[in-house]
Short mmCIF file of C-alpha atoms in Angstrom, two decimals:
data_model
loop_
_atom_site.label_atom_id
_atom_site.label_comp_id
_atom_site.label_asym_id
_atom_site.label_seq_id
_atom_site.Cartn_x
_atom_site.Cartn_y
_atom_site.Cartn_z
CA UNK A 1 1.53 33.76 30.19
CA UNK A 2 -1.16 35.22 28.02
CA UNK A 3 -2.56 33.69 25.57
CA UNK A 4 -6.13 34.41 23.97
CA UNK A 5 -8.53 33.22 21.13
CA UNK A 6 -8.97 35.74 19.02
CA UNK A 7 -11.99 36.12 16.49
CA UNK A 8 -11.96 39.02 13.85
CA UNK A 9 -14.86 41.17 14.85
CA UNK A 10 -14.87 42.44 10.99
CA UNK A 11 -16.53 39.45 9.65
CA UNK A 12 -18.87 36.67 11.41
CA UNK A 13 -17.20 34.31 8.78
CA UNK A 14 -13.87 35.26 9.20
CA UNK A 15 -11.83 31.98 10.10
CA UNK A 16 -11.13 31.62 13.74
CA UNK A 17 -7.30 32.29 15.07
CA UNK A 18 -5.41 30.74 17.65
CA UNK A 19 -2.86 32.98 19.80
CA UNK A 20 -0.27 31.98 21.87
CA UNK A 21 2.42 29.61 23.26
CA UNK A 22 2.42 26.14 21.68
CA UNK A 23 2.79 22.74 23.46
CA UNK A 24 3.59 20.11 21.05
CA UNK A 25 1.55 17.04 21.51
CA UNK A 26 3.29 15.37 18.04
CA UNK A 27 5.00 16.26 14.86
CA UNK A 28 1.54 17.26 13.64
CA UNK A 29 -0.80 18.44 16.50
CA UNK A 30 -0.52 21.34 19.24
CA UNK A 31 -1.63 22.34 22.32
CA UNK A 32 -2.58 26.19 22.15
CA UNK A 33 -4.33 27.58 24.60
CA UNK A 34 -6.09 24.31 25.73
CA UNK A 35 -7.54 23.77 22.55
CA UNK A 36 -5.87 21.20 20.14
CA UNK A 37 -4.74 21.90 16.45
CA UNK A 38 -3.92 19.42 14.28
CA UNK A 39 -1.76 21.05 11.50
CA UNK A 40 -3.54 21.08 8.33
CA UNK A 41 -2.17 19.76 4.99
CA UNK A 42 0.95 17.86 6.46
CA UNK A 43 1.14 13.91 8.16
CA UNK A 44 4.52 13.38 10.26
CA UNK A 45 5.30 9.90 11.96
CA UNK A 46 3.44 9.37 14.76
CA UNK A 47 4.87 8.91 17.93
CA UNK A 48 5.78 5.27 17.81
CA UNK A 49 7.03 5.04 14.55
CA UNK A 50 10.51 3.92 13.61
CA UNK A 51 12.08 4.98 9.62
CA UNK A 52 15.29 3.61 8.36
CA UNK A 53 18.38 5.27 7.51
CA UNK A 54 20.06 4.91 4.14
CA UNK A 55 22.01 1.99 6.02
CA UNK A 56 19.23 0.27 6.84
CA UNK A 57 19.63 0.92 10.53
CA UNK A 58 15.68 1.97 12.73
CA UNK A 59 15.57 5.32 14.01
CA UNK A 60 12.40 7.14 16.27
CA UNK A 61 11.91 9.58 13.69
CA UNK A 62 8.25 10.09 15.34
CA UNK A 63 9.44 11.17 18.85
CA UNK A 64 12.58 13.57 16.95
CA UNK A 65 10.26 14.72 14.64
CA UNK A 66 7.87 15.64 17.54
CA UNK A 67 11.05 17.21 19.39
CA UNK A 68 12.24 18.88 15.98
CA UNK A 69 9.02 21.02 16.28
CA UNK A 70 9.18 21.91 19.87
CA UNK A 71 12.75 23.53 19.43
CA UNK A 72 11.39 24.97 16.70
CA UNK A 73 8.29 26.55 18.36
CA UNK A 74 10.45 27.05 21.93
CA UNK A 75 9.34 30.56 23.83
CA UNK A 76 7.63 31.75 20.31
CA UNK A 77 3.84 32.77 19.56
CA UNK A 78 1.85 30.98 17.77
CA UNK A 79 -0.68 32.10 15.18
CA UNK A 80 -3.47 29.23 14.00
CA UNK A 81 -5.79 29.92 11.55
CA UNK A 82 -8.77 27.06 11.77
CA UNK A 83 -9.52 25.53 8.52
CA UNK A 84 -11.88 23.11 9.83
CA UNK A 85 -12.66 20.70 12.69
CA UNK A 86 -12.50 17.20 12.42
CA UNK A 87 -14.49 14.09 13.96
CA UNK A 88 -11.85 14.34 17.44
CA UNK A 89 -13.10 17.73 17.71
CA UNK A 90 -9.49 19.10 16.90
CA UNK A 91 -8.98 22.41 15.20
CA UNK A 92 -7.39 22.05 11.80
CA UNK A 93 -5.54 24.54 10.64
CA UNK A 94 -2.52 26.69 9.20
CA UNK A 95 -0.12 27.65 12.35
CA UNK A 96 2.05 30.83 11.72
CA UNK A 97 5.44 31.69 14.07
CA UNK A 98 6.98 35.13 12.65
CA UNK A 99 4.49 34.79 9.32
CA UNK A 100 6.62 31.50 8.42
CA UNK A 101 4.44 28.52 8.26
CA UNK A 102 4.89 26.10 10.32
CA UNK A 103 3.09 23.35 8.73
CA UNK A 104 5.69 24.22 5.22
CA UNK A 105 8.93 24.01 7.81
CA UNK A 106 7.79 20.80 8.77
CA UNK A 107 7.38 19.37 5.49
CA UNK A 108 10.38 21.16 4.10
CA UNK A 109 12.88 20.51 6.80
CA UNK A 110 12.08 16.79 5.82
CA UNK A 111 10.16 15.91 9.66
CA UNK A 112 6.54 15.36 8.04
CA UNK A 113 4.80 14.62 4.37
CA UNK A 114 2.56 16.30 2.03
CA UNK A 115 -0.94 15.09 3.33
CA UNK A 116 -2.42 14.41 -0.25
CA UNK A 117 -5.63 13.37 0.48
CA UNK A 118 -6.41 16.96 2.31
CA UNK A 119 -4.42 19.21 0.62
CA UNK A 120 -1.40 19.90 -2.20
CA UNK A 121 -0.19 22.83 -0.64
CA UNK A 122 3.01 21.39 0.45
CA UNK A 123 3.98 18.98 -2.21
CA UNK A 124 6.81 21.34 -3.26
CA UNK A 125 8.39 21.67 -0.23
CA UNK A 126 7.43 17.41 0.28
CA UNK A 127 9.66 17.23 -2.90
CA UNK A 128 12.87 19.68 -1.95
CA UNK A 129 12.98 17.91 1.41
CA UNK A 130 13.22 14.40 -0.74
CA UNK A 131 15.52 15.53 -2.99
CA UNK A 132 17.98 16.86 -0.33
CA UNK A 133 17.21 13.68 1.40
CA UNK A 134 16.15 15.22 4.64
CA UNK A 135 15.56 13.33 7.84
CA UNK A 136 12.61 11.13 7.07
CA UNK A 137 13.95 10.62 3.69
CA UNK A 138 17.26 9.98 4.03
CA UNK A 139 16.17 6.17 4.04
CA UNK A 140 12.78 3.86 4.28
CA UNK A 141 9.89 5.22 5.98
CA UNK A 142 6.32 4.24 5.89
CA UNK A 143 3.81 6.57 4.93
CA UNK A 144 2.16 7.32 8.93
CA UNK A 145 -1.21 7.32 7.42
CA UNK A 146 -0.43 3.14 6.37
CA UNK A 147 1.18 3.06 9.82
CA UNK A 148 -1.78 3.98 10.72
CA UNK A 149 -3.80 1.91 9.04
CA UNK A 150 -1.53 -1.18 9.57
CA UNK A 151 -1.69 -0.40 13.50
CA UNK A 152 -5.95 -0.35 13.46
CA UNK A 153 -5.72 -3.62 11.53
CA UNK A 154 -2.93 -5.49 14.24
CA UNK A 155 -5.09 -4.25 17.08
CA UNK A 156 -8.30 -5.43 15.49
CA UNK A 157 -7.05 -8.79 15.71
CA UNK A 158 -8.30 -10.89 18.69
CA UNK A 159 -4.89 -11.10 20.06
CA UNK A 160 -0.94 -9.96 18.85
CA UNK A 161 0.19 -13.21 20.49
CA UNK A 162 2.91 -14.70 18.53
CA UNK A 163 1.06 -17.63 17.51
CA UNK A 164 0.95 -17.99 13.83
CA UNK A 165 -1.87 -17.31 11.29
CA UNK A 166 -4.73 -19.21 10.22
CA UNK A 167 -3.27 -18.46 6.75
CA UNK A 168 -0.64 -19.84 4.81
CA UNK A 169 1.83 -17.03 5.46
CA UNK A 170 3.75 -18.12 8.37
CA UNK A 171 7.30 -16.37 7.46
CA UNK A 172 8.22 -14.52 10.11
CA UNK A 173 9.12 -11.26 9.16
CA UNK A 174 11.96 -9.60 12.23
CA UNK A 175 13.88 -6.36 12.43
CA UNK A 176 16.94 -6.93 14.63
CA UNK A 177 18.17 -4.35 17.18
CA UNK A 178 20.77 -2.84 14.60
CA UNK A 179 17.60 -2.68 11.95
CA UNK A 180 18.17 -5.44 10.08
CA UNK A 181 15.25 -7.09 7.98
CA UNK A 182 15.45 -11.00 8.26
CA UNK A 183 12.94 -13.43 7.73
CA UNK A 184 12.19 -17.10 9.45
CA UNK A 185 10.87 -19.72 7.25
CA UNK A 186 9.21 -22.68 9.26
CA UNK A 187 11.69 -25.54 10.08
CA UNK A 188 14.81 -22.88 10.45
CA UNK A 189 16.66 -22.83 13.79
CA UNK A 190 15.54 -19.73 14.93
CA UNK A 191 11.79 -19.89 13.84
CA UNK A 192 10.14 -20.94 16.83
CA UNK A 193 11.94 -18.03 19.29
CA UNK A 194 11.21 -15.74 16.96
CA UNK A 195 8.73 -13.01 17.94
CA UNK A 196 6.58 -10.95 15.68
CA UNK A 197 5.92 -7.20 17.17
CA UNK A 198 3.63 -5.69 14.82
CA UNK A 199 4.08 -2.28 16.32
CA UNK A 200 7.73 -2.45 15.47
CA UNK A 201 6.59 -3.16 12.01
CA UNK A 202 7.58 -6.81 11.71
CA UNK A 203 4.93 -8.89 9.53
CA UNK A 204 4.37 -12.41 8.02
CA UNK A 205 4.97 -12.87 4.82
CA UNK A 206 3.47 -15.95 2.03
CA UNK A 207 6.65 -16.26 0.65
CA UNK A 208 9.95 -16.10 0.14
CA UNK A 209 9.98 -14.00 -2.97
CA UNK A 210 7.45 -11.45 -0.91
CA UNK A 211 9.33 -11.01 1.38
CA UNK A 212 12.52 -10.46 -0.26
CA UNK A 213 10.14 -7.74 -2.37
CA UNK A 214 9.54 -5.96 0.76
CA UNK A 215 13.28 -5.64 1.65
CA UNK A 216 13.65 -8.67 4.11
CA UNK A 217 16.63 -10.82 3.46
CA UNK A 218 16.58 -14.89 5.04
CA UNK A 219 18.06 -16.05 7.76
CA UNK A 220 20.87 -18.19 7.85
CA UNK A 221 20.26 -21.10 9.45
#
């Protein structure tokens, strides 16, 4: 299979491009040609991460979005253009199959978001795909940059052990198999079995009314 980095002799400062077949690492980064692109301008859900449909019910919409791409990419050249480089030493850039962009598809078809604090590019296509309510927005999602963000701050923590905070907030936030929100309040039948899996984005909450704010409903007994 042939694949080459091509640089346009025309121009020293011409922007470098990336040729040939793509291996998708996750909704937003490839593998072309060993070097790695993150797409430019768009954030999908990163591999872990779990939406909601309009029923409430979790979903992997990081892994399908990942495999979304790959179909989409399957026995096609790629075309990169490098934007810039960033502190992992990725490319970042525009990638091109057939002159369509794929970083637009992605945010169009609904499998990845208008990466605001890089670019506007794609807020258009961010908005059809919410309108038509497509894939990631067909229910709940978080944003993957405050997934992000929210998995850096569990794993700074000495320890995810299920032991509760030094804080007041010690209602246990749980999503059930079927992807049901419930929260535990201390004293309830269930609280002490309860576990909290932050990566699964379950949380403590302060209170009752915060945690009904966030979409959690209380348990039973």
């Amino acid at each position: 299979m042939c694949v080459a980095l091509v640089v346009s002799p025309l121009s020293m400062a011409a922007p470098l491009e990336i040729v040939g077949r793509a291996t998708v690492v996750d909704g937003d980064t490839l593998a072309v040609n060993q070097r790695r692109v993150r797409l430019w301008g768009m954030d999908a859900p990163e591999s872990a991460q779990h939406c909601s449909t309009a029923q409430g019910a979790r979903w992997p919409c990081g892994r399908r979005a990942a495999n979304a791409l790959d179909a989409h990419l399957q026995d096609k050249t790629v075309r990169c253009v490098q934007r810039d480089v960033d502190r992992y030493g990725r490319s970042v850039g525009e990638c091109f199959v057939q002159n369509e962009s794929v970083n637009a598809w992605m945010v169009r078809s609904g499998w990845a978001v208008a990466y605001r604090e890089y670019a506007t590019r794609y807020v258009e296509d961010e908005q059809r795909a919410k309108a038509q309510k497509r894939n990631i927005w067909q229910g709940a999602f978080q944003m993957p940059a405050d997934y992000r963000r929210a998995q850096r701050a569990a794993h700074a923590r000495p320890t995810q052990a299920e032991s509760a905070p030094a804080t007041a907030c010690r209602i246990k936030g749980n999503i059930s198999s079927g992807g049901a929100k419930i929260f535990h309040q201390p004293g309830q039948r269930d609280y002490a079995q309860t576990r909290i899996d932050f990566e699964d984005g379950e949380r403590y909450f302060c209170s009752p009314e915060e945690a009904r704010a966030a979409g959690w409903r209380a348990a039973k007994r």
